[in-house]
Coordinates of C-alpha atoms and ligand atoms in Angstrom, one line a residue:
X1 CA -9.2 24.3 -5.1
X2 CA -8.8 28.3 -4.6
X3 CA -12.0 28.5 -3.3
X4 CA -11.3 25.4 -0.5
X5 CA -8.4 26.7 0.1
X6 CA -9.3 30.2 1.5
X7 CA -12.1 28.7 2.8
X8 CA -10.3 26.2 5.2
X9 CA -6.7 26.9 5.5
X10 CA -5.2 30.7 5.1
X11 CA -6.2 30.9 8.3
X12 CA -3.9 28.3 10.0
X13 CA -1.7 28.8 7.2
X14 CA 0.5 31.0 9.6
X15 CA 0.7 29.4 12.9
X16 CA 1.2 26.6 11.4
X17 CA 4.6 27.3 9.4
X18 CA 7.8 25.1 10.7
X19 CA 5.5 23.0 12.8
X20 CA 6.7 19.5 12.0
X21 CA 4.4 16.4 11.2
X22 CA 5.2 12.6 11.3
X23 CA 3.1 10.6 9.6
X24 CA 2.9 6.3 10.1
X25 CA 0.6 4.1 7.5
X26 CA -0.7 1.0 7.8
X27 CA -2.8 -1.2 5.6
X28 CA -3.7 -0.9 1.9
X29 CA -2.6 1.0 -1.1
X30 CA -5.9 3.0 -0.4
X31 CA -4.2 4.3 3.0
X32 CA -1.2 4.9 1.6
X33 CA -2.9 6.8 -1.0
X34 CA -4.8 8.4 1.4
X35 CA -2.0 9.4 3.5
X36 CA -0.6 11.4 0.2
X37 CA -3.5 13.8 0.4
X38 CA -3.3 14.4 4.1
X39 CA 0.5 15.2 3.2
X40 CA -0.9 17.5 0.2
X41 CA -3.0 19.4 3.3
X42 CA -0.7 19.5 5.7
X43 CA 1.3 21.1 3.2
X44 CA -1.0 23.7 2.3
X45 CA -1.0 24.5 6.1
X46 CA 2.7 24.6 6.6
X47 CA 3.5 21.9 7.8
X48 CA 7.2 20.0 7.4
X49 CA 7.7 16.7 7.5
X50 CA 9.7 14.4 9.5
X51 CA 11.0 10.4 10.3
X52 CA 11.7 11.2 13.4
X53 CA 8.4 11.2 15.9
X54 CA 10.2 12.5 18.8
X55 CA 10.8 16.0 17.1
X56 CA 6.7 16.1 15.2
X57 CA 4.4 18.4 16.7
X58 CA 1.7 16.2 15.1
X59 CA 1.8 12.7 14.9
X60 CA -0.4 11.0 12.5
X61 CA -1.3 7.0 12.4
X62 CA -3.3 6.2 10.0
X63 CA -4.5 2.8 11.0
X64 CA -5.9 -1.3 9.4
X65 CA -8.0 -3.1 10.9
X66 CA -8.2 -5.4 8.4
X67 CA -6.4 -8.5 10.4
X68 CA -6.0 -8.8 13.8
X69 CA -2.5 -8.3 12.9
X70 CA -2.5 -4.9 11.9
X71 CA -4.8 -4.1 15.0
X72 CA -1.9 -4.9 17.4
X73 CA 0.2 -3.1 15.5
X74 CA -1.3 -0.2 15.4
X75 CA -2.4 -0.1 19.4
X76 CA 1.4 -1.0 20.0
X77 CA 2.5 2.1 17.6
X78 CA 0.1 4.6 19.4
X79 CA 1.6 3.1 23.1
X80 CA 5.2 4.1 21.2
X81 CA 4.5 7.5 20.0
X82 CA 2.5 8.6 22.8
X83 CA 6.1 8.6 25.5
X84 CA 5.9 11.9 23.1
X85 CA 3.4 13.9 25.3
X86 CA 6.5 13.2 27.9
X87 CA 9.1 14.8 25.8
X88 CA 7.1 18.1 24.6
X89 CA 3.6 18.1 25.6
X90 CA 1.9 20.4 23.2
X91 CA 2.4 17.5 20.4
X92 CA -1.0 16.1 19.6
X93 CA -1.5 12.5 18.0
X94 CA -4.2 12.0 15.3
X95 CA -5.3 9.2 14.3
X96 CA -7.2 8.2 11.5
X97 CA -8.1 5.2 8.9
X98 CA -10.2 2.0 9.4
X99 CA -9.2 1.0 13.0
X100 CA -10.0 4.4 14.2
X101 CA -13.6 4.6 12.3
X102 CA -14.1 0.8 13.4
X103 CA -13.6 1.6 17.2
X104 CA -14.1 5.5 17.6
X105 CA -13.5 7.0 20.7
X106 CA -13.1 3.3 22.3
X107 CA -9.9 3.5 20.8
X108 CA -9.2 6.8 22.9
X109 CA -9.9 5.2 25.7
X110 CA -7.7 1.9 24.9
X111 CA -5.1 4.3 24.3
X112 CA -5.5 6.1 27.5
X113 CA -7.2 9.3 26.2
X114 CA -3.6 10.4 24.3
X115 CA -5.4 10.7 21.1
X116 CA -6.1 14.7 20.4
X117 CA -7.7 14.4 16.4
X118 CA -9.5 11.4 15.1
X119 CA -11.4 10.8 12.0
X120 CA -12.9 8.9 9.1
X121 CA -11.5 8.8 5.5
X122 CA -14.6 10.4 5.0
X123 CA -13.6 13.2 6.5
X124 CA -9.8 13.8 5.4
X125 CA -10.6 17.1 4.0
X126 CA -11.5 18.4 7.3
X127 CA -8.3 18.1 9.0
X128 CA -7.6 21.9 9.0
X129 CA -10.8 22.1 11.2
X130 CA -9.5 19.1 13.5
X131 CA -6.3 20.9 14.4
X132 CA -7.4 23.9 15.1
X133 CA -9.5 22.7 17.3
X134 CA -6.8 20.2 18.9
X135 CA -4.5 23.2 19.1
X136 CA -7.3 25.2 21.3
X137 CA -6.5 21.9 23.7
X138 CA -9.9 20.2 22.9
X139 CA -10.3 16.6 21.8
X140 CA -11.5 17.2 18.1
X141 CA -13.2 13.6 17.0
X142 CA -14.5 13.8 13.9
X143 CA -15.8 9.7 13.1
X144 CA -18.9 9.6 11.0
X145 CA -21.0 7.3 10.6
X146 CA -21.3 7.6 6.4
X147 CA -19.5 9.9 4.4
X148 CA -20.7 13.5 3.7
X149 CA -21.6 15.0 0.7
X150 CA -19.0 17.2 -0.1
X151 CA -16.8 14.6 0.1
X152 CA -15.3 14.3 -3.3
X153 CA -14.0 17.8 -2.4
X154 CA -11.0 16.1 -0.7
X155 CA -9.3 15.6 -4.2
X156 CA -9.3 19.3 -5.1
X157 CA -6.5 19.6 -1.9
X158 CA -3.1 17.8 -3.7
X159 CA -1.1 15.1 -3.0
X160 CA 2.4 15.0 -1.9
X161 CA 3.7 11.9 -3.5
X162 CA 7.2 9.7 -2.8
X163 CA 7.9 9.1 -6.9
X164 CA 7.4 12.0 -9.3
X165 CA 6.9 9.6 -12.1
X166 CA 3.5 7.4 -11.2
X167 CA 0.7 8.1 -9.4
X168 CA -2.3 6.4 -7.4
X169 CA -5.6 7.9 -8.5
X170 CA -8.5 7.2 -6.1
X171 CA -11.7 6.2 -8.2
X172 CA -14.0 5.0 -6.0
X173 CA -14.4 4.6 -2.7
X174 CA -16.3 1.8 -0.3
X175 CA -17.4 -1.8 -1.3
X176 CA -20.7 -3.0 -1.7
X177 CA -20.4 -7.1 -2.2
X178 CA -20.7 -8.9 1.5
X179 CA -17.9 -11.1 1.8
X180 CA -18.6 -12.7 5.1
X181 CA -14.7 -12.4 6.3
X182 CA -14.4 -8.7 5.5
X183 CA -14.7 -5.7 7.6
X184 CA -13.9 -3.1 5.2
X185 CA -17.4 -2.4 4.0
X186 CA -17.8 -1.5 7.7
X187 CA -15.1 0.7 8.0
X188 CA -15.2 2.3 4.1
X189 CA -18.6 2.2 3.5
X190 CA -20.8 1.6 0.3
X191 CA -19.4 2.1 -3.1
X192 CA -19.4 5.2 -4.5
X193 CA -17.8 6.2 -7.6
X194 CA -15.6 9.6 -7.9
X195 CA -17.2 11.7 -10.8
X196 CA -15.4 11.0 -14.1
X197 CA -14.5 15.1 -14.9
X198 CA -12.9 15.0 -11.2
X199 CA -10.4 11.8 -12.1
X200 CA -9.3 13.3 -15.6
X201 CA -9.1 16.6 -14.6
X202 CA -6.4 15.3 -11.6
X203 CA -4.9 13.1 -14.6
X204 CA -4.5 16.0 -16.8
X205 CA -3.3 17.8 -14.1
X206 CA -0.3 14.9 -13.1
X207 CA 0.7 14.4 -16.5
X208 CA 1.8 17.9 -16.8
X209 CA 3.9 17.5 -13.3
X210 CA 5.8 14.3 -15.5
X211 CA 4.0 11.7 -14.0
X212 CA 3.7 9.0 -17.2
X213 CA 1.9 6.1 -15.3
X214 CA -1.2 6.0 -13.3
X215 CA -2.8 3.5 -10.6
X216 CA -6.5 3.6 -10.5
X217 CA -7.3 2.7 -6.7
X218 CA -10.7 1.6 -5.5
X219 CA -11.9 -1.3 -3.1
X220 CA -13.8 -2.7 -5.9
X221 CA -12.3 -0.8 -8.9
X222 CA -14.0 -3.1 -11.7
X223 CA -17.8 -1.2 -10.0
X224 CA -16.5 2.0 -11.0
X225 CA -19.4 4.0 -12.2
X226 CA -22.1 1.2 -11.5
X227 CA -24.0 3.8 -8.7
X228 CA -24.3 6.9 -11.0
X229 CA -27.7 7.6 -11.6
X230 CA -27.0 7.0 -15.0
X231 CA -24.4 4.2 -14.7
X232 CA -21.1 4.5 -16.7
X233 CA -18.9 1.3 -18.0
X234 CA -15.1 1.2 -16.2
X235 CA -14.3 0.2 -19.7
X236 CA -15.3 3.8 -20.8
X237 CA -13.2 5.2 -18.1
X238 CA -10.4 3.2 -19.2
X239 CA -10.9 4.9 -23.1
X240 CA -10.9 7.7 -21.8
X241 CA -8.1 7.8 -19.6
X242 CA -5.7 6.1 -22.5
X243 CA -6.8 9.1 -24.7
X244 CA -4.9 11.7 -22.2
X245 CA -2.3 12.7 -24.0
X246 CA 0.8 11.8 -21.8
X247 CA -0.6 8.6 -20.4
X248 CA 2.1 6.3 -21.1
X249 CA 0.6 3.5 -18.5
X250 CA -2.4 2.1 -16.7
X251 CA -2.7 0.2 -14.0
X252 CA -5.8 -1.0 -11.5
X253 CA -6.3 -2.4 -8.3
X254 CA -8.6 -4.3 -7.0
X255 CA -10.6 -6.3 -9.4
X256 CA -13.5 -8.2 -8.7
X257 CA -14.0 -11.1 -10.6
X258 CA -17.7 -11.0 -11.7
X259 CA -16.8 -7.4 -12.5
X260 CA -14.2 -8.2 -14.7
X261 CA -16.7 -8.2 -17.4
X262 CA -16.2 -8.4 -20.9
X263 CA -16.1 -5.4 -21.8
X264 CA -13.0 -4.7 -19.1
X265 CA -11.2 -7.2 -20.4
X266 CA -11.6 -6.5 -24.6
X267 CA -10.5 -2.9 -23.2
X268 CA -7.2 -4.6 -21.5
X269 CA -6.8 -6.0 -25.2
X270 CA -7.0 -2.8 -27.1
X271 CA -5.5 -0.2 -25.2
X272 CA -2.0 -0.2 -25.5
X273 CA -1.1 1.5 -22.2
X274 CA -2.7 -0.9 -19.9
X275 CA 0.1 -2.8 -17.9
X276 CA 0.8 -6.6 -18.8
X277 CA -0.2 -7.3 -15.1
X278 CA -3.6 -8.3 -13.3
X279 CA -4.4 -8.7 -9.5
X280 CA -7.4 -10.4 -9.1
X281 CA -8.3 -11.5 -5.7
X282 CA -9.9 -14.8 -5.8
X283 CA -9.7 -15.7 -1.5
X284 CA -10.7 -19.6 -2.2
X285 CA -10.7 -22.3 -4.7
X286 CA -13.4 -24.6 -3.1
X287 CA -17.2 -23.2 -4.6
X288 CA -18.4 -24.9 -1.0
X289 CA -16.3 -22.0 0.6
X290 CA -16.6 -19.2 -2.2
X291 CA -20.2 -19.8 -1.3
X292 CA -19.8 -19.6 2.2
X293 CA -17.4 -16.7 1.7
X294 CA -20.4 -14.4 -0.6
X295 CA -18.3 -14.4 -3.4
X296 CA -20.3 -14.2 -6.6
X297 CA -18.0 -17.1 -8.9
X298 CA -17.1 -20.7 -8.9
X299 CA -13.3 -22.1 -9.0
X300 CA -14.2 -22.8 -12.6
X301 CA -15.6 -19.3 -13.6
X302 CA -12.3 -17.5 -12.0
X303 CA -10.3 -20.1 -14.0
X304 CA -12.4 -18.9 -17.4
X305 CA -11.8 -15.1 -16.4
X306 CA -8.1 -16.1 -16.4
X307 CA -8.5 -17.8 -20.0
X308 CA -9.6 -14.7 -21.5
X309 CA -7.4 -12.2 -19.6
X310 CA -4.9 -14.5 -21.4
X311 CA -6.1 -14.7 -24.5
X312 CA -6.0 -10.7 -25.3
X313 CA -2.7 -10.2 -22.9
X314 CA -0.8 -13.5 -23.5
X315 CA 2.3 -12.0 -21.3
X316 CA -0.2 -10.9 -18.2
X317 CA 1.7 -11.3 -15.0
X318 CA -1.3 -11.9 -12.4
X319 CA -1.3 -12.0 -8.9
X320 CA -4.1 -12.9 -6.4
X321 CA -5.3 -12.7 -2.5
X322 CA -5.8 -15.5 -1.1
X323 CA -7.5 -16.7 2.7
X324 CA -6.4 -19.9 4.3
X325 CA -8.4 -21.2 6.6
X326 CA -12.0 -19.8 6.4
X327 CA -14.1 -21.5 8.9
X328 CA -15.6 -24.8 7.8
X329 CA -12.6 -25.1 5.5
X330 CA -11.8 -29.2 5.2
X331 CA -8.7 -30.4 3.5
X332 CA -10.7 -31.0 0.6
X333 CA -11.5 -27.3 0.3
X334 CA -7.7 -26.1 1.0
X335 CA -7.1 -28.9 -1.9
X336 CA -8.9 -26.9 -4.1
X337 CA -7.2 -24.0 -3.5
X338 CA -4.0 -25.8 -3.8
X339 CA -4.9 -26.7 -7.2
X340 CA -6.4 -22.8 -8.2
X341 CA -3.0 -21.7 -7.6
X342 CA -1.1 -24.5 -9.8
X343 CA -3.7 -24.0 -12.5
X344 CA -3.4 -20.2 -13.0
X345 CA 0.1 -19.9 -12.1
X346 CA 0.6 -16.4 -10.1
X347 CA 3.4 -14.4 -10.4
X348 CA 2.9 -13.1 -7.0
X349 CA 0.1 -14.1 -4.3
X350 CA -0.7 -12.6 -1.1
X351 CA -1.9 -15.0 1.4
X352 CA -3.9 -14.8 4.7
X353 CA -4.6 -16.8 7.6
X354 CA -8.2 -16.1 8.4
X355 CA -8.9 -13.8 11.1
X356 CA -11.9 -13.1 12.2
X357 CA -13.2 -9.5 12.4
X358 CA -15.6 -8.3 15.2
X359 CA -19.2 -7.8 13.9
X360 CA -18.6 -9.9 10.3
X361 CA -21.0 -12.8 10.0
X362 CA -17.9 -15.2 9.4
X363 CA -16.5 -14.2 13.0
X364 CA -19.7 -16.1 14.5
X365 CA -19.5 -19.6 12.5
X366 CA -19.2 -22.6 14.8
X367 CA -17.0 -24.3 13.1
X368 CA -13.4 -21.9 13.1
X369 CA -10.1 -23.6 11.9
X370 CA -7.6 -24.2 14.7
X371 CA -4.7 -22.3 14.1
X372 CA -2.1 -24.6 14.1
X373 CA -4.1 -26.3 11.4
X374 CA -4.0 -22.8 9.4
X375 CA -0.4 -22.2 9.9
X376 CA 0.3 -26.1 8.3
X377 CA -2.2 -24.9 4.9
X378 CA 0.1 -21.8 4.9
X379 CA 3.5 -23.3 5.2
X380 CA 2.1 -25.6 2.4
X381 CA 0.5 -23.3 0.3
X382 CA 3.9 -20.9 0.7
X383 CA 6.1 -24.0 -1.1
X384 CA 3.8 -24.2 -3.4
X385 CA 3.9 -20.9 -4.4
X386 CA 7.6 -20.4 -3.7
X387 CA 8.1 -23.1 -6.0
X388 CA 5.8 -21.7 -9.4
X389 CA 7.5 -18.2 -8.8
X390 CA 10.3 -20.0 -9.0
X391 CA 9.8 -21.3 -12.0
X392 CA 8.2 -18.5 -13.7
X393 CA 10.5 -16.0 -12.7
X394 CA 12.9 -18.0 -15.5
X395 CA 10.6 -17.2 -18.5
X396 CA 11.8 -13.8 -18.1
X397 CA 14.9 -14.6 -19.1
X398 CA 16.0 -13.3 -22.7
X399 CA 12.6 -11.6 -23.3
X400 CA 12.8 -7.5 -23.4
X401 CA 10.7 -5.9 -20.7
X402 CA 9.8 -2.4 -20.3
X403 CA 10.3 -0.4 -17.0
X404 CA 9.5 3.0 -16.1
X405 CA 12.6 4.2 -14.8
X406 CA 12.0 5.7 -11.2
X407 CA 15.0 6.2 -9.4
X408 CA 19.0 5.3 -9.7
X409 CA 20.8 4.0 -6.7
X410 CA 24.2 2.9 -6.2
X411 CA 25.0 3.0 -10.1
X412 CA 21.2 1.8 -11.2
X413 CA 18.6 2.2 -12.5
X414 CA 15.9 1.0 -11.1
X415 CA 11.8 1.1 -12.3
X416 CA 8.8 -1.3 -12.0
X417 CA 7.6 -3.2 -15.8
X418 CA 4.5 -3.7 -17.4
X419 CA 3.8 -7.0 -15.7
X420 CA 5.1 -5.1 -11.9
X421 CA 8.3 -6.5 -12.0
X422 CA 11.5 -4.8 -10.3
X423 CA 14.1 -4.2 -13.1
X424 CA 17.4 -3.0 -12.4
X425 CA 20.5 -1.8 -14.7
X426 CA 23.6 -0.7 -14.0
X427 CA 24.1 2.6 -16.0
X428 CA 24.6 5.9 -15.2
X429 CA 22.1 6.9 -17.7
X430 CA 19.9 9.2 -15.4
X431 CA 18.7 11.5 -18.5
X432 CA 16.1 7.8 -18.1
X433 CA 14.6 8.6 -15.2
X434 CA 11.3 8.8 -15.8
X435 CA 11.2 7.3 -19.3
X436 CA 10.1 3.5 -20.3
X437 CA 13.1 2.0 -21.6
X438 CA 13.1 -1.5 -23.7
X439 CA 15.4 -3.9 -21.5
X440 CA 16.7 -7.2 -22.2
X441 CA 16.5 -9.6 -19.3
X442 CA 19.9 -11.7 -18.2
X443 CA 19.1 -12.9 -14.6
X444 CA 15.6 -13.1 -13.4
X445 CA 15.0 -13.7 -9.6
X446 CA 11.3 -14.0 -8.6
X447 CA 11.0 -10.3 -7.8
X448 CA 13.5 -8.6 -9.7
X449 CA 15.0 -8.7 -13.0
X450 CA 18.2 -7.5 -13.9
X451 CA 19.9 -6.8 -17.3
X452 CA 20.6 -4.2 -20.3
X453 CA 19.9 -1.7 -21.8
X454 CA 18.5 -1.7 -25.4
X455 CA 18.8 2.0 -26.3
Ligands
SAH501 N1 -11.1 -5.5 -2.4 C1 -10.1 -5.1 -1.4 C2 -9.8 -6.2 -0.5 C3 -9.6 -5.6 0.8 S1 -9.0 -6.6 2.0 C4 -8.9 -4.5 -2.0 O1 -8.9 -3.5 -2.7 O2 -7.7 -5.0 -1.8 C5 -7.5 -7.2 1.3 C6 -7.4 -8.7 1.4 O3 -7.3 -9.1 2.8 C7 -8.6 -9.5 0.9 O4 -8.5 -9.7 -0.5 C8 -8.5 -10.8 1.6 O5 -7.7 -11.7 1.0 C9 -7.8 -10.4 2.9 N2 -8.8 -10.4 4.1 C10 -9.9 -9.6 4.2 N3 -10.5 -9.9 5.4 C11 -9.8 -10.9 5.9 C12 -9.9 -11.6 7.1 N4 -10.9 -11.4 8.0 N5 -9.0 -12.6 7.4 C13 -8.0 -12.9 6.5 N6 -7.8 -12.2 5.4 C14 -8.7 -11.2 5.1
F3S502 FE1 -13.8 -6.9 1.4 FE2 -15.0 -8.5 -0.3 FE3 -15.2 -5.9 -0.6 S1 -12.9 -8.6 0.4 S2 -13.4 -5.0 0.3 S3 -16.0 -7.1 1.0 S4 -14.9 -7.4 -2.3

């Protein structure tokens, strides 16, 4: 950290003071995690933060591609913020994240050649660099084609987080499998797992700043450790991380389901700290499509996963992704999914229209849904799900949950529980911020649950 630190940034570290940033994410829990260490570095250089675009020297997007969606999005945000070069123009606009390592200076050009810093989330750690360089009025694109060996060296800059009370860890970075749909292997790269000493050491670190709960983060998080040359279990990581004294929750996201070995799942069992809630992505319920798809499991070996997870966590709240029309998907197939999602019951389930993603293998097959043939599998799928929420959301009522207390508002308090729920008291009791607080349920909507204390 020291030793980064003089290296890159006492240098800037003056002209940079009172200069204001704005930063905008898009996307995953990865980019928003990865946004918090580009705040920890703009920090370190000075920088302030602001909402307001109009009044940031630097403006910062860092970008999905994902979904068409989020592509718009993001080219309609960049057409926004760049009416700033009109207002002051010494403000540069960065951008970074998957749409910008997907479509590298082609996005500069989209853009009419407003962008001044681009670069990978290889590369986040080289931001001081970037702006230097932007400032001396040259066009400082960093995108790179894989990501360079110092690159762990990121997490040694800090984060600047929104709640002082949980934390994302990063883990691992990239995703090996090949779905056919996905474009993130593209635009993250191939797994690779971040050194063990590195995540308990930032752990260690958190827990003395108050932080009781911690997020593991990866694209594939269940692979952690598989590419070491001498490969370590996720399960170990999980023992080890509940033995940090401090550690008062766990929670991890994404799961693969082949990787959601046994081993993972007697570890959910036995460690006390791990959180009463699972998302599991499982994308299709027809094996014709799963196949199609490159995912490594049948409707029926998800559904066996799910029988186990219950069996040592008979409370686990799950939640899934799931894509409606893939291409080649028949009624039959969307049938199948249908019936996934009324055997396993999610709590919560994010779903997708298929979209097809420039240079995935999936993009080329002949035989793509019509859309207005999606939309009617969505709508259906959505009252489905709208209806189990519905009725799960009523189980909670009664039972004593446990939130982690994170902020009071308007005579609240208000914290996320075990199984991810939004709980909310009324009680001026802030000497709980911060704690986990036994709470007896009275009304349960399907994403919060409101009732009393028990202490
Ligand atoms: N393993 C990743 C998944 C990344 S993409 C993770 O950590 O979350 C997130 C979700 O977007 C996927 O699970 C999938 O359901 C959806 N998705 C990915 N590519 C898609 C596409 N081309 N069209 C529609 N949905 C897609
Ligand atoms: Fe994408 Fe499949 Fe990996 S959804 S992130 S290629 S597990």
């Amino acid at each position: 950290m020291e030793k980064l630190i003089s290296k890159n940034l006492v240098s800037t570290n003056r002209e940079e003071k009172g200069k204001k940033v704005f930063i905008k994410t898009f996307g995953c829990q990865m980019n928003v995690n990865d946004s918090e260490r580009i705040k920890g570095i703009l920090k370190t250089l000075g920088y302030e933060f602001t909402e307001n675009w109009r009044e940031a020297d630097l403006i910062l997007l860092n970008t999905c591609t994902v979904r068409e969606k989020p592509d718009r999005k993001v080219l309609a945000y960049i057409g926004e913020y760049r009416k700033v070069k009109g207002i002051n123009p010494n403000t540069k606009i960065g951008v970074c994240g998957c749409l910008a390592q997907r479509m590298g200076e082609e996005l500069d050009k989209r853009a009419g050649g407003v962008i001044d810093i681009m670069f990978s989330s290889y590369n986040i750690h080289h931001l001081p660099e970037l702006i230097q360089k932007a400032e001396k009025g040259e066009k400082a694109i960093e995108i790179l084609s894989e990501p360079p060996k110092n690159e762990w060296e990121m997490f040694e800059y800090p984060t600047v987080r929104e709640n002082p009370y949980w934390s994302f860890i990063t883990i691992m970075k990239g995703c090996d499998k090949d779905c056919t749909y996905c474009i993130v292997p593209q635009t993250r790269g191939r797994e690779r797992s971040r050194p063990i000493r590195s995540i308990i050491n930032e752990i260690k670190e958190l827990v003395k700043e108050g932080v009781k709960e911690i997020h593991l983060l990866g694209q594939n998080v269940t692979a952690w450790g598989k590419d070491f040359e001498t490969p370590i279990p996720f399960s170990y990581l999980l023992y080890k991380i509940a033995e940090i004294e401090g550690v008062e929750r766990i929670r991890f996201t994404t799961g693969y389901p082949t990787d959601l070995t046994d081993d993972v799942i007697k570890a959910m069992g036995e460690i006390p700290q791990i959180a009463d809630a699972l998302h599991l992505p499982f994308q299709s319920g027809s094996n014709r499509i799963l196949k199609l798809m490159h995912r490594y499991y049948t409707k029926e070996e998800y559904l066996e996963k799910i029988e186990k997870l219950k069996e040592v966590k008979p409370n686990i709240a799950l939640s899934a992704d799931v894509i409606v029309g893939f291409p080649g998907e028949t009624e039959e197939d969307f049938l199948e999914t249908l019936d996934l999602i009324e055997k396993v019951r999610f709590e919560q389930l994010f779903s997708f229209k298929y979209s097809p993603r420039p240079g995935t293998p999936a993009s080329e097959y002949s035989d793509q849904v019509p859309d207005d043939v999606k939309t009617e599998r969505m709508h259906r799928l959505l009252e489905l799900q709208k209806r189990i929420m519905n009725q799960e959301a009523k189980k909670y009522i009664g039972r004593v949950v446990y939130p982690l207390f994170e902020r009071y508002e308007g005579g609240k308090l208000v914290g996320r529980s075990s199984e991810n729920k939004w709980v909310e008291v009324e009680s001026d009791r802030k000497d709980l911020l911060g704690k986990i607080v036994p709470v007896k349920v009275e009304r349960a909507g399907v994403y919060v649950l409101r009732g009393r204390l028990m202490v």
